[in-house]
């Protein structure tokens, strides 16, 4: 039984390590996140991408992975796509967190048993992702992955307790973020290969 859709959101990448092709870097990080999500039990893995990124989505998708074409690379657009696919719960994770621990996916979804929305901050600013009951309530704001935070998500809610804060993780958006990578975690092979 599928509990929720879990969507890797392909977002623009503005930095790559010196000597690394930016498109290759972006592809590696997204591939690692999809590889983490796909074997998780009781979820439907998916990738959300704008039209220009559909070839990348097809390249990194597993046979069981749904691909959602969205009008803009936003968390809200990805949640709407999961709702249109018939899901009543979904989590969206930004695809520049290649070493994300699998347990954090569950911790993002868990609050939905009692809350309407759960938001996971990125340790280095912005959002890692969000999970929501679907269809998305009207009051849920556009969740900006680069500048958003839990407070901004709670502000328009009828009751602040309707929005849970989930554990966060880091994203790779600049040279200082490389030191945050957890070399002891299994996985993230594609990104790791570019750094060794």
mmCIF file of C-alpha atoms in Angstrom:
data_model
loop_
_atom_site.group_PDB
_atom_site.id
_atom_site.type_symbol
_atom_site.label_atom_id
_atom_site.label_comp_id
_atom_site.label_asym_id
_atom_site.label_seq_id
_atom_site.Cartn_x
_atom_site.Cartn_y
_atom_site.Cartn_z
ATOM 1 C CA UNK A 1 0.000 0.000 0.000
ATOM 2 C CA UNK A 2 1.401 3.403 -1.001
ATOM 3 C CA UNK A 3 1.341 5.970 1.802
ATOM 4 C CA UNK A 4 2.482 9.028 -0.153
ATOM 5 C CA UNK A 5 4.249 10.348 -3.206
ATOM 6 C CA UNK A 6 7.821 11.461 -2.545
ATOM 7 C CA UNK A 7 9.016 13.868 -5.217
ATOM 8 C CA UNK A 8 12.528 14.982 -6.146
ATOM 9 C CA UNK A 9 12.215 18.562 -7.367
ATOM 10 C CA UNK A 10 14.717 19.538 -10.079
ATOM 11 C CA UNK A 11 15.767 23.092 -9.291
ATOM 12 C CA UNK A 12 18.350 25.327 -10.968
ATOM 13 C CA UNK A 13 21.902 24.854 -9.731
ATOM 14 C CA UNK A 14 24.042 27.990 -9.622
ATOM 15 C CA UNK A 15 27.342 26.483 -8.444
ATOM 16 C CA UNK A 16 29.497 23.457 -9.186
ATOM 17 C CA UNK A 17 32.936 22.487 -7.812
ATOM 18 C CA UNK A 18 35.825 23.938 -9.838
ATOM 19 C CA UNK A 19 36.578 21.758 -12.849
ATOM 20 C CA UNK A 20 33.171 20.067 -12.743
ATOM 21 C CA UNK A 21 30.647 20.609 -15.516
ATOM 22 C CA UNK A 22 27.568 22.255 -13.914
ATOM 23 C CA UNK A 23 25.129 20.022 -15.812
ATOM 24 C CA UNK A 24 27.032 16.898 -14.742
ATOM 25 C CA UNK A 25 27.077 18.126 -11.135
ATOM 26 C CA UNK A 26 23.348 18.842 -11.163
ATOM 27 C CA UNK A 27 22.597 15.466 -12.716
ATOM 28 C CA UNK A 28 24.719 13.604 -10.148
ATOM 29 C CA UNK A 29 23.044 15.253 -7.153
ATOM 30 C CA UNK A 30 19.560 14.629 -8.552
ATOM 31 C CA UNK A 31 20.405 11.025 -9.444
ATOM 32 C CA UNK A 32 21.587 10.369 -5.896
ATOM 33 C CA UNK A 33 18.367 11.744 -4.395
ATOM 34 C CA UNK A 34 16.212 9.691 -6.777
ATOM 35 C CA UNK A 35 18.286 6.595 -5.978
ATOM 36 C CA UNK A 36 17.578 7.200 -2.281
ATOM 37 C CA UNK A 37 13.825 7.711 -2.728
ATOM 38 C CA UNK A 38 13.043 4.906 -5.153
ATOM 39 C CA UNK A 39 13.598 1.853 -2.901
ATOM 40 C CA UNK A 40 11.768 3.353 0.092
ATOM 41 C CA UNK A 41 8.816 1.192 1.168
ATOM 42 C CA UNK A 42 5.218 2.344 0.776
ATOM 43 C CA UNK A 43 5.953 5.479 -1.245
ATOM 44 C CA UNK A 44 5.538 6.376 -4.900
ATOM 45 C CA UNK A 45 8.798 7.974 -6.077
ATOM 46 C CA UNK A 46 8.510 10.822 -8.546
ATOM 47 C CA UNK A 47 10.517 13.592 -10.182
ATOM 48 C CA UNK A 48 9.067 17.042 -10.810
ATOM 49 C CA UNK A 49 10.638 18.994 -13.669
ATOM 50 C CA UNK A 50 9.935 21.905 -15.954
ATOM 51 C CA UNK A 51 9.765 21.107 -19.679
ATOM 52 C CA UNK A 52 13.438 21.920 -20.295
ATOM 53 C CA UNK A 53 14.474 19.463 -17.562
ATOM 54 C CA UNK A 54 12.379 16.493 -18.714
ATOM 55 C CA UNK A 55 15.384 14.877 -20.481
ATOM 56 C CA UNK A 56 17.322 14.977 -17.192
ATOM 57 C CA UNK A 57 14.339 13.522 -15.350
ATOM 58 C CA UNK A 58 14.084 10.685 -17.875
ATOM 59 C CA UNK A 59 17.812 10.013 -17.584
ATOM 60 C CA UNK A 60 17.817 9.584 -13.791
ATOM 61 C CA UNK A 61 14.378 7.970 -13.336
ATOM 62 C CA UNK A 62 13.939 4.330 -12.379
ATOM 63 C CA UNK A 63 11.204 2.326 -14.158
ATOM 64 C CA UNK A 64 8.868 2.844 -11.161
ATOM 65 C CA UNK A 65 9.480 6.604 -10.995
ATOM 66 C CA UNK A 66 6.709 8.960 -12.068
ATOM 67 C CA UNK A 67 7.762 12.111 -13.903
ATOM 68 C CA UNK A 68 5.639 15.214 -13.341
ATOM 69 C CA UNK A 69 5.938 18.101 -15.764
ATOM 70 C CA UNK A 70 5.407 21.314 -13.817
ATOM 71 C CA UNK A 71 5.144 24.956 -14.945
ATOM 72 C CA UNK A 72 7.775 26.251 -12.494
ATOM 73 C CA UNK A 73 10.396 24.517 -10.319
ATOM 74 C CA UNK A 74 8.587 25.153 -7.032
ATOM 75 C CA UNK A 75 7.550 23.034 -4.084
ATOM 76 C CA UNK A 76 3.913 24.087 -4.510
ATOM 77 C CA UNK A 77 3.887 23.069 -8.204
ATOM 78 C CA UNK A 78 5.335 19.651 -7.317
ATOM 79 C CA UNK A 79 2.751 19.113 -4.568
ATOM 80 C CA UNK A 80 -0.022 20.076 -7.007
ATOM 81 C CA UNK A 81 1.302 17.541 -9.523
ATOM 82 C CA UNK A 82 1.214 14.785 -6.892
ATOM 83 C CA UNK A 83 -2.374 15.750 -6.050
ATOM 84 C CA UNK A 84 -3.317 15.583 -9.743
ATOM 85 C CA UNK A 85 -1.793 12.084 -9.801
ATOM 86 C CA UNK A 86 -4.322 11.010 -7.161
ATOM 87 C CA UNK A 87 -2.225 11.158 -3.994
ATOM 88 C CA UNK A 88 -3.655 12.439 -0.724
ATOM 89 C CA UNK A 89 -0.209 12.989 0.813
ATOM 90 C CA UNK A 90 3.103 13.982 -0.724
ATOM 91 C CA UNK A 91 6.574 15.122 0.217
ATOM 92 C CA UNK A 92 8.798 17.222 -2.039
ATOM 93 C CA UNK A 93 12.572 17.368 -1.595
ATOM 94 C CA UNK A 94 14.896 19.710 -3.455
ATOM 95 C CA UNK A 95 17.282 17.685 -5.617
ATOM 96 C CA UNK A 96 20.523 19.243 -4.410
ATOM 97 C CA UNK A 97 20.760 17.233 -1.183
ATOM 98 C CA UNK A 98 22.454 14.064 -2.445
ATOM 99 C CA UNK A 99 23.524 12.667 0.937
ATOM 100 C CA UNK A 100 20.107 13.004 2.592
ATOM 101 C CA UNK A 101 19.516 10.194 5.136
ATOM 102 C CA UNK A 102 16.463 8.081 4.260
ATOM 103 C CA UNK A 103 15.048 8.384 7.782
ATOM 104 C CA UNK A 104 14.475 12.111 7.235
ATOM 105 C CA UNK A 105 11.945 11.325 4.501
ATOM 106 C CA UNK A 106 9.851 9.465 7.047
ATOM 107 C CA UNK A 107 10.254 12.269 9.564
ATOM 108 C CA UNK A 108 8.969 14.751 6.984
ATOM 109 C CA UNK A 109 5.863 12.638 6.275
ATOM 110 C CA UNK A 110 5.090 11.583 9.850
ATOM 111 C CA UNK A 111 3.522 14.885 11.040
ATOM 112 C CA UNK A 112 0.832 14.613 8.341
ATOM 113 C CA UNK A 113 -1.122 12.243 10.583
ATOM 114 C CA UNK A 114 -2.111 15.298 12.662
ATOM 115 C CA UNK A 115 -0.904 18.370 10.700
ATOM 116 C CA UNK A 116 -1.720 19.753 7.254
ATOM 117 C CA UNK A 117 1.820 20.735 6.330
ATOM 118 C CA UNK A 118 5.355 19.858 7.430
ATOM 119 C CA UNK A 119 8.335 21.975 6.435
ATOM 120 C CA UNK A 120 11.990 20.902 6.578
ATOM 121 C CA UNK A 121 14.537 23.734 6.651
ATOM 122 C CA UNK A 122 17.907 23.529 4.948
ATOM 123 C CA UNK A 123 20.674 23.947 7.518
ATOM 124 C CA UNK A 124 22.375 26.455 5.252
ATOM 125 C CA UNK A 125 19.293 28.594 4.590
ATOM 126 C CA UNK A 126 16.046 28.144 2.704
ATOM 127 C CA UNK A 127 14.090 24.908 2.603
ATOM 128 C CA UNK A 128 15.044 21.287 2.078
ATOM 129 C CA UNK A 129 11.443 20.407 1.313
ATOM 130 C CA UNK A 130 7.894 20.094 2.533
ATOM 131 C CA UNK A 131 5.139 17.531 2.910
ATOM 132 C CA UNK A 132 1.409 18.155 2.781
ATOM 133 C CA UNK A 133 -1.999 16.594 2.868
ATOM 134 C CA UNK A 134 -3.588 16.919 -0.552
ATOM 135 C CA UNK A 135 -5.323 18.663 -2.151
ATOM 136 C CA UNK A 136 -3.234 21.535 -0.882
ATOM 137 C CA UNK A 137 -5.176 23.918 1.386
ATOM 138 C CA UNK A 138 -5.723 27.388 -0.062
ATOM 139 C CA UNK A 139 -3.791 29.060 2.755
ATOM 140 C CA UNK A 140 -0.512 27.248 2.008
ATOM 141 C CA UNK A 141 1.862 29.903 0.639
ATOM 142 C CA UNK A 142 4.371 29.529 -2.156
ATOM 143 C CA UNK A 143 7.241 27.839 -0.325
ATOM 144 C CA UNK A 144 10.439 29.406 -1.616
ATOM 145 C CA UNK A 145 13.217 26.813 -1.486
ATOM 146 C CA UNK A 146 15.917 29.496 -1.424
ATOM 147 C CA UNK A 147 14.524 31.955 1.116
ATOM 148 C CA UNK A 148 11.587 30.231 2.824
ATOM 149 C CA UNK A 149 11.413 29.055 6.410
ATOM 150 C CA UNK A 150 8.983 27.475 8.847
ATOM 151 C CA UNK A 151 7.764 30.866 10.112
ATOM 152 C CA UNK A 152 6.804 31.953 6.576
ATOM 153 C CA UNK A 153 4.851 28.722 6.111
ATOM 154 C CA UNK A 154 3.012 29.188 9.415
ATOM 155 C CA UNK A 155 2.131 32.862 8.942
ATOM 156 C CA UNK A 156 -0.963 32.381 6.703
ATOM 157 C CA UNK A 157 -2.190 29.205 8.437
ATOM 158 C CA UNK A 158 -5.514 29.509 10.299
ATOM 159 C CA UNK A 159 -3.662 28.015 13.284
ATOM 160 C CA UNK A 160 0.163 27.911 13.530
ATOM 161 C CA UNK A 161 -0.044 24.353 14.862
ATOM 162 C CA UNK A 162 -1.316 23.201 11.454
ATOM 163 C CA UNK A 163 2.298 23.473 10.210
ATOM 164 C CA UNK A 164 4.948 21.190 11.684
ATOM 165 C CA UNK A 165 8.672 21.785 11.629
ATOM 166 C CA UNK A 166 10.465 18.658 10.419
ATOM 167 C CA UNK A 167 14.168 17.895 10.868
ATOM 168 C CA UNK A 168 16.328 19.629 8.291
ATOM 169 C CA UNK A 169 19.451 18.768 6.333
ATOM 170 C CA UNK A 170 21.957 20.653 4.193
ATOM 171 C CA UNK A 171 21.893 21.378 0.473
ATOM 172 C CA UNK A 172 24.910 21.759 -1.824
ATOM 173 C CA UNK A 173 24.816 25.309 -3.190
ATOM 174 C CA UNK A 174 28.351 26.613 -2.691
ATOM 175 C CA UNK A 175 31.922 25.641 -1.828
ATOM 176 C CA UNK A 176 31.343 25.970 1.923
ATOM 177 C CA UNK A 177 28.608 23.327 1.708
ATOM 178 C CA UNK A 178 31.026 20.565 0.694
ATOM 179 C CA UNK A 179 32.307 20.324 4.250
ATOM 180 C CA UNK A 180 28.765 19.419 5.351
ATOM 181 C CA UNK A 181 28.766 16.177 3.341
ATOM 182 C CA UNK A 182 28.621 13.105 5.560
ATOM 183 C CA UNK A 183 31.280 10.769 4.181
ATOM 184 C CA UNK A 184 30.122 8.034 6.539
ATOM 185 C CA UNK A 185 26.676 7.755 4.963
ATOM 186 C CA UNK A 186 26.099 5.086 2.350
ATOM 187 C CA UNK A 187 24.834 6.125 -1.056
ATOM 188 C CA UNK A 188 25.266 9.393 -2.969
ATOM 189 C CA UNK A 189 27.631 7.514 -5.290
ATOM 190 C CA UNK A 190 27.273 9.788 -8.332
ATOM 191 C CA UNK A 191 28.093 12.952 -6.394
ATOM 192 C CA UNK A 192 30.868 11.239 -4.455
ATOM 193 C CA UNK A 193 32.461 10.061 -7.719
ATOM 194 C CA UNK A 194 32.703 13.652 -8.977
ATOM 195 C CA UNK A 195 34.444 14.768 -5.794
ATOM 196 C CA UNK A 196 37.089 12.038 -5.598
#
